[in-house]
Each structure stands twice: as structure tokens, then as C-alpha cells.
Coordinates of C-alpha atoms in Angstrom, one line a residue:
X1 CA 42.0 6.4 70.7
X2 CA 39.5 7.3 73.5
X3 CA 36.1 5.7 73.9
X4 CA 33.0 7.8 74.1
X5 CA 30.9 6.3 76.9
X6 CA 26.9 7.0 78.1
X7 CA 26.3 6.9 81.6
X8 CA 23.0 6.7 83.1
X9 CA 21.3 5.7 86.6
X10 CA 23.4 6.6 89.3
X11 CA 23.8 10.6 88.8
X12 CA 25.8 12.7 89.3
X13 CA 27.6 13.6 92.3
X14 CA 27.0 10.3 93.7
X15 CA 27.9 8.4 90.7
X16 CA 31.3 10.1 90.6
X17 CA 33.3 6.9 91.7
X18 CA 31.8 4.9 88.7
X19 CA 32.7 7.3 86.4
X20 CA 36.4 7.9 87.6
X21 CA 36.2 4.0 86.8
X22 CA 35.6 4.8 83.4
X23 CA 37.3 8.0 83.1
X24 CA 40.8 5.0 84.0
X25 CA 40.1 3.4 81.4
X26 CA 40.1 5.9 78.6
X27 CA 37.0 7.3 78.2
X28 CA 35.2 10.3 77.9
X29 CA 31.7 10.1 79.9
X30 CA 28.6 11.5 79.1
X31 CA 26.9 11.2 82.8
X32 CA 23.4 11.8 84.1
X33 CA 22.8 14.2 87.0
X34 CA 20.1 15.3 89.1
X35 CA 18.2 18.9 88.4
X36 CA 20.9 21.6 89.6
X37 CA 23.6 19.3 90.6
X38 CA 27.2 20.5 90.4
X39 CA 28.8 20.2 87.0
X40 CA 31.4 17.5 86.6
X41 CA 34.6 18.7 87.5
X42 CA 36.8 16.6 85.0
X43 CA 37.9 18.0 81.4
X44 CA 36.8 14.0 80.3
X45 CA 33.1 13.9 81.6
X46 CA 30.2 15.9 81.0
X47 CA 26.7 16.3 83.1
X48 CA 23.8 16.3 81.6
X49 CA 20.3 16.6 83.4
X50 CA 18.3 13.9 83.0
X51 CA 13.7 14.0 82.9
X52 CA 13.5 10.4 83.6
X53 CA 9.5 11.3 82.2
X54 CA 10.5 12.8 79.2
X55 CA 11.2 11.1 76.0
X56 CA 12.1 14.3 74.6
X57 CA 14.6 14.8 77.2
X58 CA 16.1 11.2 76.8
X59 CA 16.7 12.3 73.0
X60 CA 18.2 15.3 73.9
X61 CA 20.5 13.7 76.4
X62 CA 21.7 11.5 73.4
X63 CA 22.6 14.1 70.6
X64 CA 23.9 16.4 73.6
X65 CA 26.1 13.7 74.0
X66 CA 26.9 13.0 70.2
X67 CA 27.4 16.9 70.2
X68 CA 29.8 17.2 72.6
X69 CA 32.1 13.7 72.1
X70 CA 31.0 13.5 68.5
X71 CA 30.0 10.0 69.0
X72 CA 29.2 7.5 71.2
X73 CA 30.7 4.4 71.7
X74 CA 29.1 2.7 74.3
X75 CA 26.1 3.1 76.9
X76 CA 25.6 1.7 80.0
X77 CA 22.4 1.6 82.3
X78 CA 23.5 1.5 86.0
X79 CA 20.4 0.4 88.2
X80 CA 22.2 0.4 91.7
X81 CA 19.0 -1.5 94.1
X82 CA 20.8 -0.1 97.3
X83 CA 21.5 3.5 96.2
X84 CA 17.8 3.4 95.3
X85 CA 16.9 1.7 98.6
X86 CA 17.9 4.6 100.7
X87 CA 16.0 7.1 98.3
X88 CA 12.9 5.1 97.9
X89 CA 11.3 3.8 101.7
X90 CA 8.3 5.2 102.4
X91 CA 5.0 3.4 101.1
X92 CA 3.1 6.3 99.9
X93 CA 1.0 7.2 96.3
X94 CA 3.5 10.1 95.9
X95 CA 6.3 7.9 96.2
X96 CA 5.2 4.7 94.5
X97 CA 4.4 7.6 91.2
X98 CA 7.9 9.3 91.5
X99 CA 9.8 5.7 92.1
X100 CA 8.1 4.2 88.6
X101 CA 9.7 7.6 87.1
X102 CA 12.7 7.2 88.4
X103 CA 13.4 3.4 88.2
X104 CA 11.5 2.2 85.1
X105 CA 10.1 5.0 82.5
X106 CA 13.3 6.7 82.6
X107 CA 15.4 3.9 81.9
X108 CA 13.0 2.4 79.3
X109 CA 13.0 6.4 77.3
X110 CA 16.6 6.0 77.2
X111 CA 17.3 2.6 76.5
X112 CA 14.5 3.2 72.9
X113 CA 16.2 6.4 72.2
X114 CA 20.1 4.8 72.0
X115 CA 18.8 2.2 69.7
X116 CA 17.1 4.1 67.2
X117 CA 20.4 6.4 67.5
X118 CA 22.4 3.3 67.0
X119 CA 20.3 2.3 64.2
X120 CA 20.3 5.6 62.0
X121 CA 24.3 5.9 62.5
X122 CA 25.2 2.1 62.6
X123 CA 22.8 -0.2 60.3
X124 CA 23.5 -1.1 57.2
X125 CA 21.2 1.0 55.6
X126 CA 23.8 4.1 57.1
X127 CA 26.1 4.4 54.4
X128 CA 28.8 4.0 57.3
X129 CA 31.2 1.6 55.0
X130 CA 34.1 1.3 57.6
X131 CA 34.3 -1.6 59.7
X132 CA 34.3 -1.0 62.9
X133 CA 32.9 -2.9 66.2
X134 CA 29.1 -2.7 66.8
X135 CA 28.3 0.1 69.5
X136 CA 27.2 -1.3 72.4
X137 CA 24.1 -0.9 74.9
X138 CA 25.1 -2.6 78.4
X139 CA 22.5 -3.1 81.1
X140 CA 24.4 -3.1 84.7
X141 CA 22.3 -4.6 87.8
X142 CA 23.7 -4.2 91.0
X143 CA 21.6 -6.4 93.2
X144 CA 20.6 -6.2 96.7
X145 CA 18.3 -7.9 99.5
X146 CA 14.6 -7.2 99.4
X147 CA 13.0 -7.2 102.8
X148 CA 11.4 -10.3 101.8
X149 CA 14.8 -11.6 101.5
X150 CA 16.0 -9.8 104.2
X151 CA 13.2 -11.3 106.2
X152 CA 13.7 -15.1 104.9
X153 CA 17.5 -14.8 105.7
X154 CA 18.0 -12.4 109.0
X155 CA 22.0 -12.9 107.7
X156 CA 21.4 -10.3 104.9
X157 CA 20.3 -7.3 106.9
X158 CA 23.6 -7.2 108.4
X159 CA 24.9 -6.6 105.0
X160 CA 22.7 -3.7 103.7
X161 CA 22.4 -0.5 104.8
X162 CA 18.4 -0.9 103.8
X163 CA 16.5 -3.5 102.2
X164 CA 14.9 -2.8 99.4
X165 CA 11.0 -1.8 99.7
X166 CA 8.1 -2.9 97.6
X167 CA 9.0 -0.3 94.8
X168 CA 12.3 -0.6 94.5
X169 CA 12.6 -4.1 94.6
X170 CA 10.0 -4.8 92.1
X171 CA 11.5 -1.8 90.1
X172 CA 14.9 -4.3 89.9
X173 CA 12.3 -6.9 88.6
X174 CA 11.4 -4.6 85.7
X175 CA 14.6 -3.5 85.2
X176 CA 16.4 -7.1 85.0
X177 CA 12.9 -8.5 82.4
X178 CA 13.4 -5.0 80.3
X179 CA 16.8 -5.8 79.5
X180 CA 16.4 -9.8 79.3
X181 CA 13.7 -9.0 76.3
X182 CA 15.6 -6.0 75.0
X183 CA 18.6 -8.7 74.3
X184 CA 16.2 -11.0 72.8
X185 CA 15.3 -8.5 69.8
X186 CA 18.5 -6.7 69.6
X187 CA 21.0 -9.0 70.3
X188 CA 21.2 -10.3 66.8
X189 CA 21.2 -7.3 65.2
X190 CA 24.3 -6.1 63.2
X191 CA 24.4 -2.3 64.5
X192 CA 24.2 -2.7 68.0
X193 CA 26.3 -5.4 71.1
X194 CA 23.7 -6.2 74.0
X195 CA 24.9 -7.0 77.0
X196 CA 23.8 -7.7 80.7
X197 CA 25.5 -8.0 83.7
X198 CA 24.4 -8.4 87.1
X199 CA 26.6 -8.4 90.3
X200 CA 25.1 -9.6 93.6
X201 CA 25.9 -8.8 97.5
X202 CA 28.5 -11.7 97.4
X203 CA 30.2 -10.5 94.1
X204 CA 33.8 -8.5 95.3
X205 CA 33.9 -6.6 92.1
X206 CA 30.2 -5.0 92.2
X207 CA 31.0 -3.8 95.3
X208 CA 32.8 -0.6 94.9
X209 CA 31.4 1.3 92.0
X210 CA 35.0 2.5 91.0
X211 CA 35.8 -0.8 90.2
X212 CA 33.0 -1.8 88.5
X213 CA 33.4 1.6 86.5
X214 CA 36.8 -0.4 85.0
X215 CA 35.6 -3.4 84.8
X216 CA 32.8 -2.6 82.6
X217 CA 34.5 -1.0 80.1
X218 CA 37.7 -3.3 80.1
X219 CA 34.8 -6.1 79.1
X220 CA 33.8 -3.9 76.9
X221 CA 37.5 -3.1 75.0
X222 CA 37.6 -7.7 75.2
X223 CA 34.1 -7.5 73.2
X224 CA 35.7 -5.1 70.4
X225 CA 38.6 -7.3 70.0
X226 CA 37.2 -10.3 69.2
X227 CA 36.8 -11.2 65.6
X228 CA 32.9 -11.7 65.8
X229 CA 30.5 -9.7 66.7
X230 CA 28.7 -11.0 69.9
X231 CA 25.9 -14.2 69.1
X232 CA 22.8 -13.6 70.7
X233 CA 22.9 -16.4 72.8
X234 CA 25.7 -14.9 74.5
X235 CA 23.9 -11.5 75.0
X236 CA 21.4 -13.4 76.6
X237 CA 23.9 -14.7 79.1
X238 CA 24.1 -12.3 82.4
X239 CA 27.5 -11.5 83.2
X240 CA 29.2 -11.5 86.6
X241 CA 31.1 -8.6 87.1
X242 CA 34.8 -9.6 87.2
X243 CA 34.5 -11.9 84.5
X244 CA 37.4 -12.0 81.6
X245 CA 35.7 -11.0 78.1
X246 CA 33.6 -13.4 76.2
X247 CA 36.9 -15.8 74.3
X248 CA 37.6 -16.8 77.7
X249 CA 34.0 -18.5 77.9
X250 CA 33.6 -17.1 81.4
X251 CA 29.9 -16.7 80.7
X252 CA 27.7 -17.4 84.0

């Protein structure tokens, strides 16, 4: 049986290679996309435009989803530092606004609205009396070099198309604490698997997004078939893309 996944972060078109990453792996994908992008082409994905300012828009997004797939499975928050580097360079008002939209309020909307969604559908105050694996909420960092790195360590440049600039690096920041502290209340709870995982410039499988599209949810499919549910020390742990599922205690 397919897999109903959540995508959101890297919209649509340009997150089109994560989500064929998925798509391998049996899923049907519920993606973000940008204000009048093209539609998703295939019959296993659908786009849906994200308001990273709305809260009301982050709800929608979710039933839309539910709607469409009839549940969902799994959710995954793709913050990609270097996709966001080449959007986010210039050090102006406008942009530092627009850049705190994009990379933190939207993400932190969507994050609160799939846990309450979770909770109502999922908790044991549901009615739901089958037992079946606890949906899960995965944050996905895909690091890159700041220019303060860049400029300690002239090696890193040469690796990046651009460093990451005062608002997008600091946006990684928040986004890395947010989910660390969302884990730290959640990951106990019995309706809902946290997880984080954070790939760096010198990790091979964070560095094409099709591949990390797979790996994600083939960590995912080892999480459901285990015989516990996840402890919350281990959704604490950040996880290094490539890494077998959590019985093989390849926890970094």
C-alpha cells in the first residue's frame, strides 16, 4: 500500500527531483509550489500553493492534502540553505521582511498545523482503535557555507555556488533550534514520530535531492517496521542522510 507524503520547502518546479525521489519509493506527494507555478505533471503528486504568512493557508494546505490522498502519512520540512542562498543575497529591509516569511514563519505555520492534524486523527483520545505506526513529522536540513564560513575556510567557496548571507544563514539557525525544541515536546508523544536530519557539504547522499527524496522515505518505511515506536532520545538525535534506520543504531 502507497504512502501519503507532505512536502514542503523547496517548491515546486524546482523541487521536482526530490519529489521523483519519493514518488520511487511509493508515495503519493502532496508538494508545495510557488504562486502560478506549473501544476505537477505526475498522476502521484499534487501542487499546492503555499502563503508561507498565512496560518490559514498552512491549514488549508493540510486538509487539501487529506482531501485529495485521504490521509497523510508522513511530512517532511525541506529547508535547502543553498537553494535559498541564490534567492536571498541582497541586504535590504524588503528582503530581510520577505526572507523571515519565507524561511521561518512559513515553516513554523505548517509544522503547528500537522501536529494538531496529527493530534485530532492520531491521539488516543481519536477513537482510531487500529494499530498502526505513528505518522511522522521529519525536519530535513541541507546545510551549506555561510560567508563567515566561507571566509574562515577560503576552501568552501569553491564548493558553493553562493554562500549563505546574513538572512539565510541565520534563517538555517532558526530552522535547525525550531525543530531541536519541536522534538523535545513531541517526540514522546504517542500520535506523532519526530525526526531530524541534517546533511552537510561533505555528505554524498544530501547532495542530489533525488536521492535524498529516497532516502528519506526508505528511513522512514525502517521507522514503521520496528516494533517500537521511536524514544525520544532518539528523535533528538540528528540524522545523517544515508544512514540505515534506527535498529541498526547508526544514529550520529
Amino acid at each position: 500500500m502507497s504512502k501519503t507524503i507532505l512536502i514542503a520547502g523547496k517548491n515546486l518546479p524546482d523541487g521536482a527531483d526530490f519529489i521523483e525521489g519519493a514518488e520511487t519509493k511509493m508515495r503519493n506527494v502532496a508538494a508545495t509550489a510557488s504562486k502560478g507555478a506549473k501544476p505537477a505533471s505526475s498522476p502521484n503528486t499534487s501542487a499546492f500553493e503555499w502563503t508561507r504568512t498565512s496560518p490559514v493557508n498552512a491549514r488549508s494546505f493540510v486538509l487539501g492534502a487529506e482531501t485529495e490522498f485521504g490521509k497523510i502519512d508522513e511530512a517532511v520540512l525541506y529547508f535547502d540553505e543553498s537553494w535559498y542562498a541564490a534567492k536571498y543575497n541582497l541586504l535590504t529591509p524588503q528582503e530581510c521582511s520577505e526572507s523571515v516569511d519565507e524561511m521561518i514563519l512559513g515553516y513554523q505555520y505548517l509544522a503547528l498545523e500537522i501536529l494538531s492534524r496529527y493530534e485530532k486523527k492520531y491521539s488516543m483520545s481519536s477513537g482510531i482503535e487500529e494499530k498502526t505506526p505513528a505518522p511522522k513529522l521529519a525536519f530535513l536540513l541541507k546545510a551549506s557555507a555561510s560567508e563567515f564560513e566561507a571566509n574562515k575556510n577560503g576552501a568552501l567557496r569553491a564548493l558553493v555556488p553562493m554562500a549563505s548571507g546574513p538572512f539565510v544563514a541565520s534563517a538555517a539557525a532558526a530552522f535547525q533550534s525550531f525543530a531541536e525544541n519541536i522534538a523535545a515536546i513531541y517526540g514522546s508523544r504517542e500520535y506523532v514520530t519526530v525526526l531530524l536530519a541534517k546533511g552537510d557539504l561533505n555528505n554524498d547522499a544530501a547532495k542530489r535531492d533525488r536521492s535524498l527524496g529516497e532516502w528519506i522515505c526508505s528511513y522512514m518505511d525502517e521507522v514503521d517496521n520496528q516494533k517500537n515506536k521511536l524514544t525520544l532520545k532518539q528523535s533528538l538525535n540528528w540524522i545523517k542522510p544515508g544512514s540505515r534506520g534506527p535498529g541498526f543504531s547508526l544514529f550520529r
